[in-house]
Coordinates of C-alpha atoms in Angstrom, one line a residue:
M1 CA 51.9 0.2 -37.4
R2 CA 55.3 0.3 -36.4
Q3 CA 55.3 4.2 -36.1
L4 CA 52.4 3.5 -33.7
R5 CA 54.2 1.2 -31.4
R6 CA 57.6 3.4 -31.3
F7 CA 55.2 6.6 -30.4
A8 CA 53.6 4.5 -27.7
H9 CA 57.1 3.2 -26.2
K10 CA 58.3 6.7 -26.4
Q11 CA 55.4 7.8 -24.4
S12 CA 55.6 5.2 -21.9
A13 CA 59.4 5.4 -21.3
S14 CA 58.8 9.3 -20.4
R15 CA 56.4 8.4 -18.0
L16 CA 58.6 6.2 -15.5
G17 CA 59.2 8.5 -12.8
F18 CA 57.1 10.4 -10.5
T19 CA 56.1 14.0 -10.9
M20 CA 57.6 16.9 -8.8
I21 CA 53.8 17.3 -7.7
E22 CA 53.2 13.8 -6.7
I23 CA 56.6 13.7 -4.6
L24 CA 55.7 16.7 -2.6
V25 CA 52.3 15.4 -1.6
V26 CA 53.8 12.2 -0.2
V27 CA 56.3 14.3 1.8
A28 CA 53.6 16.5 3.0
I29 CA 51.3 13.7 4.0
I30 CA 54.4 12.1 5.7
A31 CA 55.4 15.4 7.6
L32 CA 51.4 15.8 8.9
L33 CA 51.5 12.5 9.9
T34 CA 55.1 12.6 11.8
T35 CA 54.0 16.0 13.6
I36 CA 50.3 14.3 14.8
G37 CA 52.3 11.5 16.2
I38 CA 54.9 13.5 18.3
I39 CA 52.1 15.6 19.6
S40 CA 49.9 12.5 20.5
Y41 CA 53.3 11.3 21.9
T42 CA 53.8 14.3 23.9
Q43 CA 50.6 14.4 25.5
T44 CA 50.5 10.8 26.1
N45 CA 54.0 11.5 28.2
K46 CA 52.3 14.4 30.0
K47 CA 49.3 12.1 31.0
A48 CA 51.4 9.3 31.9
R49 CA 53.3 11.6 34.5
D50 CA 50.4 13.3 35.9
G51 CA 49.2 9.7 36.8
K52 CA 52.3 9.0 38.6
R53 CA 52.0 12.4 40.6
K54 CA 48.5 11.4 41.3
A55 CA 49.2 7.9 42.8
D56 CA 52.3 9.1 44.7
M57 CA 49.6 12.0 46.6
E58 CA 47.5 8.9 47.2
Q59 CA 50.3 7.4 48.8
V60 CA 51.2 10.2 50.5
R61 CA 48.0 10.4 52.0
S62 CA 47.6 7.2 53.2
A63 CA 50.9 7.2 55.2
L64 CA 49.5 11.0 56.7
V65 CA 46.7 9.0 57.7
L66 CA 48.5 5.9 59.3
Y67 CA 50.8 8.5 61.1
R68 CA 48.0 10.2 62.7
T69 CA 46.6 7.3 63.8
D70 CA 49.9 6.2 65.8
E71 CA 51.1 10.0 66.6
G72 CA 47.6 11.4 67.4
E73 CA 48.3 14.4 64.9
Y74 CA 49.9 15.2 61.2
P75 CA 53.4 16.2 60.9
E76 CA 53.9 19.8 60.3
S77 CA 56.4 19.5 57.5
L78 CA 57.6 16.6 55.3
D79 CA 61.1 16.5 53.6
W80 CA 60.3 15.1 50.3
D81 CA 63.7 13.7 50.0
T82 CA 63.5 11.2 52.7
M83 CA 59.9 11.5 53.3
S84 CA 60.7 11.9 56.9
P85 CA 58.3 11.9 59.4
I86 CA 56.1 9.1 57.1
T87 CA 59.2 7.2 55.8
S88 CA 58.0 3.8 57.6
Y89 CA 54.5 4.1 56.3
I90 CA 54.8 4.5 52.9
S91 CA 55.8 1.0 51.1
G92 CA 58.1 0.6 48.2
T93 CA 60.2 3.0 46.6
S94 CA 60.7 6.5 47.7
L95 CA 58.5 9.1 45.9
H96 CA 59.7 11.6 43.4
D97 CA 58.3 13.7 40.5
P98 CA 58.9 11.7 37.2
L99 CA 60.1 14.7 35.4
S100 CA 62.4 16.9 37.8
E101 CA 64.1 16.7 41.0
P102 CA 63.9 18.2 43.4
Y103 CA 60.1 17.8 44.3
T104 CA 59.2 21.1 42.6
Q105 CA 55.9 19.7 41.8
Y106 CA 55.1 18.6 45.4
S107 CA 54.0 20.5 48.2
Y108 CA 52.4 19.9 51.8
S109 CA 51.0 22.3 54.5
S110 CA 49.5 21.1 57.5
D111 CA 48.3 22.4 61.2
G112 CA 48.7 19.3 62.8
S113 CA 44.8 18.4 62.5
T114 CA 44.4 19.0 58.9
F115 CA 46.7 18.6 56.0
E116 CA 46.6 19.3 52.1
V117 CA 48.8 17.7 50.0
C118 CA 49.3 18.9 46.4
A119 CA 51.0 17.9 43.0
T120 CA 51.4 20.3 39.9
L121 CA 49.9 18.8 37.1
E122 CA 51.0 19.0 33.2
A123 CA 48.4 17.6 31.2
T124 CA 45.0 18.3 33.1
T125 CA 42.9 21.5 33.9
P126 CA 43.1 22.5 36.9
S127 CA 46.6 22.0 36.9
E128 CA 46.9 21.7 40.6
Y129 CA 45.6 18.0 42.1
C130 CA 45.3 18.7 45.7
L131 CA 44.3 15.9 48.7
T132 CA 43.1 16.7 52.2
N133 CA 42.6 14.5 55.4
P134 CA 39.8 12.4 55.3

């Protein structure tokens, strides 16, 4: 009986730690979950920046419609830094691309009677989001 206890004690003492396989499996699972989290975080950030770009385009569109109501035609060009000539029609802060400056993501074209204002998106297809006069 005494020998049996000694044998049981030796066997349990040798199993106190984790095996290398167990540690590798846990590390692999943690690495996989971390990778999935980083990818999800990156996509969420892209979608948030795209939402800001779309909101900016809606604000520019509204300002252009108000400008045409007062001036009789749409401006032929926009200065994205100062938003001239529609500065007084835009409420709140100045518009800027959430990722880069200058405004490489935004474009505007007009012939006076129509306009098209576009933003290049990161996370969606099609990658160009354009609004025209209503």
